[in-house]
C-alpha positions as YAML, in Angstrom:
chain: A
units: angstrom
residues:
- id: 1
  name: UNK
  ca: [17.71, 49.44, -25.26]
- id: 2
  name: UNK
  ca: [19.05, 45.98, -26.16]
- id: 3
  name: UNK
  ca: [16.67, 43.74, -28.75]
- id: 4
  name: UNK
  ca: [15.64, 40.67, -27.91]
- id: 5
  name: UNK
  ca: [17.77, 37.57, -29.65]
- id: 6
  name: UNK
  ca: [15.79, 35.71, -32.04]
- id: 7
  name: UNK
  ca: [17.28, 32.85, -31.48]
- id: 8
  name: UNK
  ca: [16.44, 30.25, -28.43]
- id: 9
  name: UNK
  ca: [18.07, 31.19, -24.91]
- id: 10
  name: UNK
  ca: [19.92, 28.74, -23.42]
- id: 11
  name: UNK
  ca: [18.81, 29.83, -20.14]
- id: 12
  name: UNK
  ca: [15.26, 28.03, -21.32]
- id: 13
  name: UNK
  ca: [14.69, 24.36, -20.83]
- id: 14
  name: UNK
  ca: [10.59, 24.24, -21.36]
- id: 15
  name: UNK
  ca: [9.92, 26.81, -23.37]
- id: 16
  name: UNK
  ca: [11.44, 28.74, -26.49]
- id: 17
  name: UNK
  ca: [11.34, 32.28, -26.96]
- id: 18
  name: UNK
  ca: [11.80, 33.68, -30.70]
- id: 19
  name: UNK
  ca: [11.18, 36.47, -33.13]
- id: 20
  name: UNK
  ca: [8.42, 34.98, -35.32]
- id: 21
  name: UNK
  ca: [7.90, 38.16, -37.50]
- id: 22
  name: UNK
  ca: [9.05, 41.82, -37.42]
- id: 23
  name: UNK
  ca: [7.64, 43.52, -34.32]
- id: 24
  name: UNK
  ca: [6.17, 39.94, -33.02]
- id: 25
  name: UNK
  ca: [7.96, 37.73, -30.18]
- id: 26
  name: UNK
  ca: [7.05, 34.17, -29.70]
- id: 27
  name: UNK
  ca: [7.13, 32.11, -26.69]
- id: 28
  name: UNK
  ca: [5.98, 28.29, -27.24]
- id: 29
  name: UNK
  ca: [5.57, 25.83, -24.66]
- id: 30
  name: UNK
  ca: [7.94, 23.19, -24.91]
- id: 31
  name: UNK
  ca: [7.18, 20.35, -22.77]
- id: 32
  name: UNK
  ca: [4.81, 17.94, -25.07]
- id: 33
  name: UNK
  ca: [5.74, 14.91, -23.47]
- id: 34
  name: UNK
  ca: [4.10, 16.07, -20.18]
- id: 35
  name: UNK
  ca: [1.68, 17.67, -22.04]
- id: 36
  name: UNK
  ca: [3.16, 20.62, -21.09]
- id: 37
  name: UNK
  ca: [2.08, 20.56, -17.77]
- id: 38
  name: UNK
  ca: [2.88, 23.74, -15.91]
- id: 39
  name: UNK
  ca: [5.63, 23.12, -13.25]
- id: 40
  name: UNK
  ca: [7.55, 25.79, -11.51]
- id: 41
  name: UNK
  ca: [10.88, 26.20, -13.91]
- id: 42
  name: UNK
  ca: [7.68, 26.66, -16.85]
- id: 43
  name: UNK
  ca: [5.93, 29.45, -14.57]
- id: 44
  name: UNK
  ca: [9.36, 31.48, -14.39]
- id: 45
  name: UNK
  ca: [10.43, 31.05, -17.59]
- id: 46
  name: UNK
  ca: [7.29, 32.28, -19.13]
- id: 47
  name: UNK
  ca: [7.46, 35.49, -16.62]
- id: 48
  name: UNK
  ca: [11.39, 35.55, -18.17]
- id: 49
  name: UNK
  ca: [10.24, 35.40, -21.72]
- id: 50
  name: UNK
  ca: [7.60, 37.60, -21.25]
- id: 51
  name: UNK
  ca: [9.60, 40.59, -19.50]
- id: 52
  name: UNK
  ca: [12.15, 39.97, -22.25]
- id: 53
  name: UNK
  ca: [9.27, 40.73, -24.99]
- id: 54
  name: UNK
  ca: [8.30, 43.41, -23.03]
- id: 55
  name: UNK
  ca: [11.68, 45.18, -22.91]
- id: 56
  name: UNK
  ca: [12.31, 44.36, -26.68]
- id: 57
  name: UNK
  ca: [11.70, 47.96, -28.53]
- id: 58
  name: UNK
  ca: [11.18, 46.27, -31.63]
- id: 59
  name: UNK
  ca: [8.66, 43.53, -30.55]
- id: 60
  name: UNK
  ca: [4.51, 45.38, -30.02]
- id: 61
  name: UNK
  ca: [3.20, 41.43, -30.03]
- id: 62
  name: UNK
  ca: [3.36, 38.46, -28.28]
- id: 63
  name: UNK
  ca: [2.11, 35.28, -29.27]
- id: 64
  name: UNK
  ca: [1.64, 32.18, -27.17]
- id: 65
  name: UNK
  ca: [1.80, 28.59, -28.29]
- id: 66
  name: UNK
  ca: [2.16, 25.23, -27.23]
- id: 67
  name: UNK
  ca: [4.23, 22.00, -28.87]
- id: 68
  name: UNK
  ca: [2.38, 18.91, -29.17]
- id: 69
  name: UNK
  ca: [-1.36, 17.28, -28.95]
- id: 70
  name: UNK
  ca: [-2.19, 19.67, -26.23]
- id: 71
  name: UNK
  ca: [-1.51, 23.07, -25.20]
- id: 72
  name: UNK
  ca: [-2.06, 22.17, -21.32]
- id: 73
  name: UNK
  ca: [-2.60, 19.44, -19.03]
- id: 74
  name: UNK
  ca: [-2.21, 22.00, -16.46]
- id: 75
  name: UNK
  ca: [-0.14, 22.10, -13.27]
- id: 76
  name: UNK
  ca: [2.44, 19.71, -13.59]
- id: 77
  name: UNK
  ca: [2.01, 17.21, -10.36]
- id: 78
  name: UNK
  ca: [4.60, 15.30, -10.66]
- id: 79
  name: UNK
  ca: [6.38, 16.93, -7.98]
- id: 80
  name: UNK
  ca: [9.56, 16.41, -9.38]
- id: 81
  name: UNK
  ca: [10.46, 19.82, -9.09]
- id: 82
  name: UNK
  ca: [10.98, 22.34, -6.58]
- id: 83
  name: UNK
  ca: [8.19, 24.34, -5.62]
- id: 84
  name: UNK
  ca: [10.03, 27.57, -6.08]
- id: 85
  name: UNK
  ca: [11.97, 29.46, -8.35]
- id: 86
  name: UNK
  ca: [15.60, 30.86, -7.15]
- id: 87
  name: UNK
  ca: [15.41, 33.98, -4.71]
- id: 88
  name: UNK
  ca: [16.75, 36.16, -7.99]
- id: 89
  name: UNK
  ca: [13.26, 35.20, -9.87]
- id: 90
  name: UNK
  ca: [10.90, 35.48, -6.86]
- id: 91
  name: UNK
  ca: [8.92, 38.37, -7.48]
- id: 92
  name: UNK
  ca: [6.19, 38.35, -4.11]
- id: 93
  name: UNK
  ca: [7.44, 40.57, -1.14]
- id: 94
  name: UNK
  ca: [5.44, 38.02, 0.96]
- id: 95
  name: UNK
  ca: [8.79, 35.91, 1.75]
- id: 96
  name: UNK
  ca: [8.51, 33.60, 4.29]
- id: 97
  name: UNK
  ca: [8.10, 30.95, 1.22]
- id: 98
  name: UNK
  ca: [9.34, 27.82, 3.27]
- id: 99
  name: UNK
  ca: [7.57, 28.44, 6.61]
- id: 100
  name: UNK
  ca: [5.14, 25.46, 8.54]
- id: 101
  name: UNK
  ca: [1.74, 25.22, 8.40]
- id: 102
  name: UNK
  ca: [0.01, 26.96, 5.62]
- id: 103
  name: UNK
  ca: [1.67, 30.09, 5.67]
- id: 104
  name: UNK
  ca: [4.44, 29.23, 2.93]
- id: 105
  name: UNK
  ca: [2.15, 27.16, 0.91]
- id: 106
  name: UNK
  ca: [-0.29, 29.81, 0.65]
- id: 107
  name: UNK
  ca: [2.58, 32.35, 0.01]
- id: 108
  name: UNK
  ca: [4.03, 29.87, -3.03]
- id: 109
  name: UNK
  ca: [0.73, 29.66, -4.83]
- id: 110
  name: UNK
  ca: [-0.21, 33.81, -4.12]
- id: 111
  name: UNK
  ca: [3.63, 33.80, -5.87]
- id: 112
  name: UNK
  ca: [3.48, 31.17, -8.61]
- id: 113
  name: UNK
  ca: [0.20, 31.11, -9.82]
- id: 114
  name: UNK
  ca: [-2.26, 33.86, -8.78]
- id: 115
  name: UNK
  ca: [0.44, 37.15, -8.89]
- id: 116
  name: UNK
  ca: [2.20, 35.84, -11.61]
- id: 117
  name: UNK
  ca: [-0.54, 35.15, -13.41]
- id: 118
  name: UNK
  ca: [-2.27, 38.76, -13.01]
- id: 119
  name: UNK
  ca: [0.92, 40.36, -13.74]
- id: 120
  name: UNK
  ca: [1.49, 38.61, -17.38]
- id: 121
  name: UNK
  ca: [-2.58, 39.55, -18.30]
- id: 122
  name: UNK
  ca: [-1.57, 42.78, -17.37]
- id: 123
  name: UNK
  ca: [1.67, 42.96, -19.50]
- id: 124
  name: UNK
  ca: [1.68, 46.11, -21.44]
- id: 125
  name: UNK
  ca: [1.93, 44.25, -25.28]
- id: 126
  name: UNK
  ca: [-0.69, 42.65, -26.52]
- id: 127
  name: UNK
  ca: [-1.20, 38.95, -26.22]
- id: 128
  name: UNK
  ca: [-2.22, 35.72, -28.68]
- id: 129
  name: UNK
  ca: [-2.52, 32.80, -26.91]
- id: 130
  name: UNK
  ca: [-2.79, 29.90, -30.18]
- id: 131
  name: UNK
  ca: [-4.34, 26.78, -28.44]
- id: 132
  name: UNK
  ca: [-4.89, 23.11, -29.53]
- id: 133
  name: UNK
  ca: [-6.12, 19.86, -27.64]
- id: 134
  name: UNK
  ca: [-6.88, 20.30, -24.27]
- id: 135
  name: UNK
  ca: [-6.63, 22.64, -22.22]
- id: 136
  name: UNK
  ca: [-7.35, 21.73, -18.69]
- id: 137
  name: UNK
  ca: [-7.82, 23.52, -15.09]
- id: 138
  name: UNK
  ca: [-3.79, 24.98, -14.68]
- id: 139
  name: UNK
  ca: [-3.85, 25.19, -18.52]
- id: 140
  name: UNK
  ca: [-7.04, 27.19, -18.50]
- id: 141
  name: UNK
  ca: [-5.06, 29.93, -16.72]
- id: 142
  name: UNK
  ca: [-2.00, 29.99, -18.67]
- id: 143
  name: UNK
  ca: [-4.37, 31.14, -21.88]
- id: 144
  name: UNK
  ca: [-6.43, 33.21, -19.71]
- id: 145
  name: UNK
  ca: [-3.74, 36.08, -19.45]
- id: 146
  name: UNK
  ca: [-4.04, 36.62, -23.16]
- id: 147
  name: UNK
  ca: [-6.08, 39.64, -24.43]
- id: 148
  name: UNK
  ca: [-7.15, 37.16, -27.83]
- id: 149
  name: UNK
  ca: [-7.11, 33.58, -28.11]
- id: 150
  name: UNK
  ca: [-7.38, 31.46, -31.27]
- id: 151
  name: UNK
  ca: [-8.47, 27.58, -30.72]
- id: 152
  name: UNK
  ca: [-7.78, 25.19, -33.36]
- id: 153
  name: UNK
  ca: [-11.02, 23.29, -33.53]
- id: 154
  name: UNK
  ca: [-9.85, 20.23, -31.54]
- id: 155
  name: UNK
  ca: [-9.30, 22.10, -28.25]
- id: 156
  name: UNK
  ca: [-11.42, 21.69, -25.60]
- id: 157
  name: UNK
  ca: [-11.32, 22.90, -22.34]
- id: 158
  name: UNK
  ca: [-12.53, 22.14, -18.62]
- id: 159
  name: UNK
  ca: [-11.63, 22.96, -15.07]
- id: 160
  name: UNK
  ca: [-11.90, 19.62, -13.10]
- id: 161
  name: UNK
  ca: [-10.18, 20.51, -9.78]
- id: 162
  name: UNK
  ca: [-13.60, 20.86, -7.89]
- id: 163
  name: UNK
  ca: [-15.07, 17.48, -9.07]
- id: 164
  name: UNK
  ca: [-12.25, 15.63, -8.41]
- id: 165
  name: UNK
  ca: [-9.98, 16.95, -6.87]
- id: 166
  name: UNK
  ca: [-12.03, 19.00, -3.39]
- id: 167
  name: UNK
  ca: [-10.88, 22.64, -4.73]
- id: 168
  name: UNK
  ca: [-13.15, 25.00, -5.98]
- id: 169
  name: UNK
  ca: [-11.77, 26.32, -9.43]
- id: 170
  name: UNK
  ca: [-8.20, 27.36, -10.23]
- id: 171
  name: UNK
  ca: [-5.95, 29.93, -8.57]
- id: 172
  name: UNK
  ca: [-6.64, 32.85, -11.85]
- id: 173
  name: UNK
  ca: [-10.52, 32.31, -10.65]
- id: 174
  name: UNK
  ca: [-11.62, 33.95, -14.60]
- id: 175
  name: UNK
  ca: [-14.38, 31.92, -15.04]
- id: 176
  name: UNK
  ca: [-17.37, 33.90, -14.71]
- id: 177
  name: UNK
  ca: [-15.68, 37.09, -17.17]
- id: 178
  name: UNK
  ca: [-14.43, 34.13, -19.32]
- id: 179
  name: UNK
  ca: [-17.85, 32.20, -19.64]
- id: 180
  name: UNK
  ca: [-20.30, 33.88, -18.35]
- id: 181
  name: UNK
  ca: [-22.18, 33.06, -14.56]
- id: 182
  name: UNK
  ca: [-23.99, 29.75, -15.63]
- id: 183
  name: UNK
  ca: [-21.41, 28.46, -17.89]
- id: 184
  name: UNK
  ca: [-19.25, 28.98, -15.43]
- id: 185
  name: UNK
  ca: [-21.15, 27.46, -12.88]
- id: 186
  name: UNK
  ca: [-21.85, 24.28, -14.85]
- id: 187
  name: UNK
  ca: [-17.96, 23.64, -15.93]
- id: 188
  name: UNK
  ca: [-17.25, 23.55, -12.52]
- id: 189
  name: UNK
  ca: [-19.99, 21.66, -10.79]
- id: 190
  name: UNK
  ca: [-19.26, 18.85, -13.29]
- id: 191
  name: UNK
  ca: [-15.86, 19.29, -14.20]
- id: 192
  name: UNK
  ca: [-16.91, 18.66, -17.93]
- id: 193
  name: UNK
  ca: [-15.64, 19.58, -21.33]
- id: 194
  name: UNK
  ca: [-16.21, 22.62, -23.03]
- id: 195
  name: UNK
  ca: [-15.69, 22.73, -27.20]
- id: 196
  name: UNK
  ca: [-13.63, 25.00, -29.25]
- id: 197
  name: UNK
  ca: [-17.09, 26.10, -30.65]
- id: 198
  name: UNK
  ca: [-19.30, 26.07, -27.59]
- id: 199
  name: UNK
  ca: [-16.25, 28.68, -26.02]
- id: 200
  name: UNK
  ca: [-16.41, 30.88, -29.18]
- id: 201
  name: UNK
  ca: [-20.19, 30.91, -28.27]
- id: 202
  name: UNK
  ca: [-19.57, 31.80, -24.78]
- id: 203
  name: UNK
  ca: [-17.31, 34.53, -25.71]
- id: 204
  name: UNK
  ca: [-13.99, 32.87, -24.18]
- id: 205
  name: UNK
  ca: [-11.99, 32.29, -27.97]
- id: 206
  name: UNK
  ca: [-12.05, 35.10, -30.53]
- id: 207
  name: UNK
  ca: [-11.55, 32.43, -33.20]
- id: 208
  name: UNK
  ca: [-12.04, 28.37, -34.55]
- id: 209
  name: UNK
  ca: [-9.90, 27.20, -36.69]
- id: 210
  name: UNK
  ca: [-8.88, 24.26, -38.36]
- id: 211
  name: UNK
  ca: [-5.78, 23.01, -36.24]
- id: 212
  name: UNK
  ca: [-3.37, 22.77, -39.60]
- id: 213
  name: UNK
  ca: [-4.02, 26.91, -39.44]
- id: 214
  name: UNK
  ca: [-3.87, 27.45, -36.46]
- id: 215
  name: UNK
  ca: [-0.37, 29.04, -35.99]
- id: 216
  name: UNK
  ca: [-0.64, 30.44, -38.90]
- id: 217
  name: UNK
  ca: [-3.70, 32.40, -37.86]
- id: 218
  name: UNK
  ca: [-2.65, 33.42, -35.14]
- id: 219
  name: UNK
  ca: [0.89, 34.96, -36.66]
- id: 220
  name: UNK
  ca: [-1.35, 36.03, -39.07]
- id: 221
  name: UNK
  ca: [-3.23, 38.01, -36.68]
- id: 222
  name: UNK
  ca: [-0.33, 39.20, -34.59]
- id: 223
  name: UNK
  ca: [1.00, 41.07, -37.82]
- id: 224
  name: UNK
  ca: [-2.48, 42.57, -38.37]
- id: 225
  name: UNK
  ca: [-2.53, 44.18, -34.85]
- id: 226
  name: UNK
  ca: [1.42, 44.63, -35.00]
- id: 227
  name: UNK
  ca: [0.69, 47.72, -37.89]
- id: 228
  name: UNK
  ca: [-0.93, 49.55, -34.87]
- id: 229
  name: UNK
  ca: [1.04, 52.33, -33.01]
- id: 230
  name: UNK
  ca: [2.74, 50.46, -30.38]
- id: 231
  name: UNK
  ca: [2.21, 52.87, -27.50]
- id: 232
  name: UNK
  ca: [-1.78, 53.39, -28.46]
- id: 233
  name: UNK
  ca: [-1.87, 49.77, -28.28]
- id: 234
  name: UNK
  ca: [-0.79, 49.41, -24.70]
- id: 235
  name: UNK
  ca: [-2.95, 52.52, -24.14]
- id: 236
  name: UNK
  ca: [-5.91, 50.44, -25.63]
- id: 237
  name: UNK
  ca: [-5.41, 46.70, -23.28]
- id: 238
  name: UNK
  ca: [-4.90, 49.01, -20.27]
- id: 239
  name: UNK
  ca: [-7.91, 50.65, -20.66]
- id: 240
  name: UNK
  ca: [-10.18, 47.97, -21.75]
- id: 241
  name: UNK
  ca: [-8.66, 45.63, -18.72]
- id: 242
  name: UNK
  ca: [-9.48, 48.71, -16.57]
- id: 243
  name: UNK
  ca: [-13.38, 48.00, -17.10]
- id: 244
  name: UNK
  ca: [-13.19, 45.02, -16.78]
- id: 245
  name: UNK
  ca: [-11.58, 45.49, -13.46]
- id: 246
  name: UNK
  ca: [-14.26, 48.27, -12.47]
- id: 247
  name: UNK
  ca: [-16.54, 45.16, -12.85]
- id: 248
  name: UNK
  ca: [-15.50, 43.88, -9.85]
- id: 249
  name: UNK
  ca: [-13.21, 41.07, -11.32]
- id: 250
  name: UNK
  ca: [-10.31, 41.90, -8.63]
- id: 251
  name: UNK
  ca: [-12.20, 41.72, -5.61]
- id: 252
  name: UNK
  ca: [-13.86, 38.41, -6.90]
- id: 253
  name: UNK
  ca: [-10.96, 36.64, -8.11]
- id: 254
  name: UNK
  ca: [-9.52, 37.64, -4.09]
- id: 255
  name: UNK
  ca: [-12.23, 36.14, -2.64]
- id: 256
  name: UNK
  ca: [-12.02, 33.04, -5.03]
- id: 257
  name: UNK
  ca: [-8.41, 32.66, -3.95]
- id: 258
  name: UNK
  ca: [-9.65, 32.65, -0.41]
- id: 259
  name: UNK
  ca: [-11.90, 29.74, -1.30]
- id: 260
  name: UNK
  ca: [-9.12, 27.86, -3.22]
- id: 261
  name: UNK
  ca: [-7.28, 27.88, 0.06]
- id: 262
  name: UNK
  ca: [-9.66, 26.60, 1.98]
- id: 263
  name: UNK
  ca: [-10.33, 23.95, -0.47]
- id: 264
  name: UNK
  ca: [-7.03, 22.80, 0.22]
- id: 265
  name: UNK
  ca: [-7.06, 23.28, 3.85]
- id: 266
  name: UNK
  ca: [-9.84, 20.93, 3.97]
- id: 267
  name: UNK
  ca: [-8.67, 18.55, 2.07]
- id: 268
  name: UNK
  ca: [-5.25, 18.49, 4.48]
- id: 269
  name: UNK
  ca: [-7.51, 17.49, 7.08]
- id: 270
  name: UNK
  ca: [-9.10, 15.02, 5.50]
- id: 271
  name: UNK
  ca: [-6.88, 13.40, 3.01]
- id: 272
  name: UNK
  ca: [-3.34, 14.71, 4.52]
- id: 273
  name: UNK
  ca: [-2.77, 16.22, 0.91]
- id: 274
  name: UNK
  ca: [-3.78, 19.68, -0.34]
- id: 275
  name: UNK
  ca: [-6.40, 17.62, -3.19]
- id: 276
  name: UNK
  ca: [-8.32, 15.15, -2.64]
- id: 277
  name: UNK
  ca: [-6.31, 12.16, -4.75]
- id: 278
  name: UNK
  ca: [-8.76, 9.64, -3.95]
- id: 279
  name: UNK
  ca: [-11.09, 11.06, -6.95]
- id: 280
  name: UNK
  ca: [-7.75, 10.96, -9.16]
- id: 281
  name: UNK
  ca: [-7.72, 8.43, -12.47]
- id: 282
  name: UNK
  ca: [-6.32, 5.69, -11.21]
- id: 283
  name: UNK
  ca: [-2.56, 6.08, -13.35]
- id: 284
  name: UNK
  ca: [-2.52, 9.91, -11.79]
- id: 285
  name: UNK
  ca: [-3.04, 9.06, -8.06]
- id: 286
  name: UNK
  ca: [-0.74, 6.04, -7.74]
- id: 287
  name: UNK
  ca: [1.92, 8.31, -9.73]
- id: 288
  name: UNK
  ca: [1.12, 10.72, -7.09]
- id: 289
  name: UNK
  ca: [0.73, 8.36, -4.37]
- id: 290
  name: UNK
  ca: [4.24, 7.02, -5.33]
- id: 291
  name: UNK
  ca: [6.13, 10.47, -5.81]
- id: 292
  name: UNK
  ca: [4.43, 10.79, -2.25]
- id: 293
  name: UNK
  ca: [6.06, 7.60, -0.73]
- id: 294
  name: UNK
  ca: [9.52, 8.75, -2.01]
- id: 295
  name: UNK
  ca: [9.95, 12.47, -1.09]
- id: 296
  name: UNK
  ca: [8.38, 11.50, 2.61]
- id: 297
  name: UNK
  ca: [5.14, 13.03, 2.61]
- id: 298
  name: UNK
  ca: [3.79, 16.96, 2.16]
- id: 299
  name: UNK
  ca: [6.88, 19.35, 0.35]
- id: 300
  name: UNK
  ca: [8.35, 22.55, 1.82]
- id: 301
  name: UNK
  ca: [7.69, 25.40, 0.04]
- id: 302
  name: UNK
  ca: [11.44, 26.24, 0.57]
- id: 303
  name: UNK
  ca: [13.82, 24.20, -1.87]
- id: 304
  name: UNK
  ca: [16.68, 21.51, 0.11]
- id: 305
  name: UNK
  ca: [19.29, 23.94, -1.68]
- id: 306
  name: UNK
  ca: [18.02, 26.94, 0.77]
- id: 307
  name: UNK
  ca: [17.74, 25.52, 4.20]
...
């Protein structure tokens, strides 16, 4: 089987994919001037990196970082992208992506964020998410997938799209197998912070560190669990994500994607807008408002270049 090329593909323009030790692939966000807010070229490159780690005899880790302050803003809202990837990277067989009323929005966020998502925590090789600053709603999902996570002890974290923005939790609905019911429960009914330290407590981060070790940790670590049989590892995360599954963490993250839908259904007939931008910071809702004004209202799920 071909290796994977430790050096940057060109094909990437947000994040960079490289060989950061024998048997361990990296693949770093690389948007820090957003933040690295996820938009939709992000979501499908990760999915490209990550099925090129995957394929990559010689790679049995995967660690994910983040350039920057921050390791996620979380979904990128800028709408200056389109909302989907080209038909060659579209893995749903919903289709049907740029249809009216709901049915292709709903499709484009089963597609971009709750599928792709559960497919890249289910990746067979192991995963190290390394995370710094803060990490917020979107951002919370794109460290969810991993099996470990390492914070540097700056991060913090919070999911504030139900207290101000009318939708109740994120797409990846981990929360309660993250943090526990009432942890859970109180970072979404206020929308607050959560510390490196009071996550470790919860269970959510395997490890604090001081941010100027963080990478290093978590390389450090990746090499530790790289020594193990590559095979018996996969063997190991499929089981273990197995129970967790048995616990009923399918069928509730379904019915929290329900929810999430008809979060934003509500807010469409209230607002005209899938969130509720009225409880925005000021600078993010007239940025919104504006990117509003010029595109002519609500996006098509379907990009201009396919009608």
């Amino acid at each position: 089987m071909p290796q994977a090329d430790a050096g940057q593909d060109p094909a990437f323009t947000q994040i960079r994919y490289d060989i950061a030790a024998p048997r361990v692939a990296r693949i770093t966000l690389a948007r820090p001037a957003k933040r690295n807010a996820q938009g939709t070229r992000m979501t499908y490159e990760i999915d490209a990196a990550l099925r090129l780690a995957c394929d990559d005899e010689a790679v049995s880790v995967i660690v994910l970082a983040a350039d920057g302050d921050h390791f996620s803003a979380g979904h990128d809202l800028s709408m200056s992208e389109g909302p989907m990837g080209a038909p060659r990277e579209r893995t749903s067989l919903w289709g049907e992506f740029g249809t009216p009323g709901w049915e292709g929005l709903y499709t484009r966020e089963r597609e971009v964020y709750l599928e792709m998502t559960e497919r890249w925590r289910n990746a067979p090789k192991p995963v190290i998410a390394a995370v710094q600053g803060s990490v917020i709603s979107g951002g919370l999902m794109l460290m969810w997938f991993a099996d470990i996570i390492v914070a540097a002890d700056d991060a913090r974290f919070r999911d504030n799209t139900g207290s101000d923005m009318g939708v109740p939790g994120v797409e990846f609905f981990a929360h309660p197998f993250e943090l526990g019911v009432r942890r859970a429960k109180q970072m979404l009914f206020t929308g607050g912070w959560l510390s490196a330290q009071a996550a470790a407590a919860a269970g959510m981060v395997n490890e604090v560190v001081p941010r100027a070790q963080l990478h290093e940790r978590a390389l450090e670590l990746a090499q530790e669990i790289a020594r193990t049989d590559r095979f018996a590892l996969k063997l190991m995360k499929a089981s273990v994500n197995a129970a967790q599954d048995a616990m009923g963490r399918r069928e509730a993250m379904q019915t929290a994607f329900a929810n999430h839908q008809i979060g934003h259904l509500q807010n469409m007939l209230l607002h005209g807008f899938p969130i509720d931008i009225t409880r925005l910071p000021d600078s993010v809702r007239r940025h919104l408002e504006e990117a509003l004004a010029a595109s002519g209202g609500m996006p098509s799920a379907r990009k201009p270049s396919e009608d």
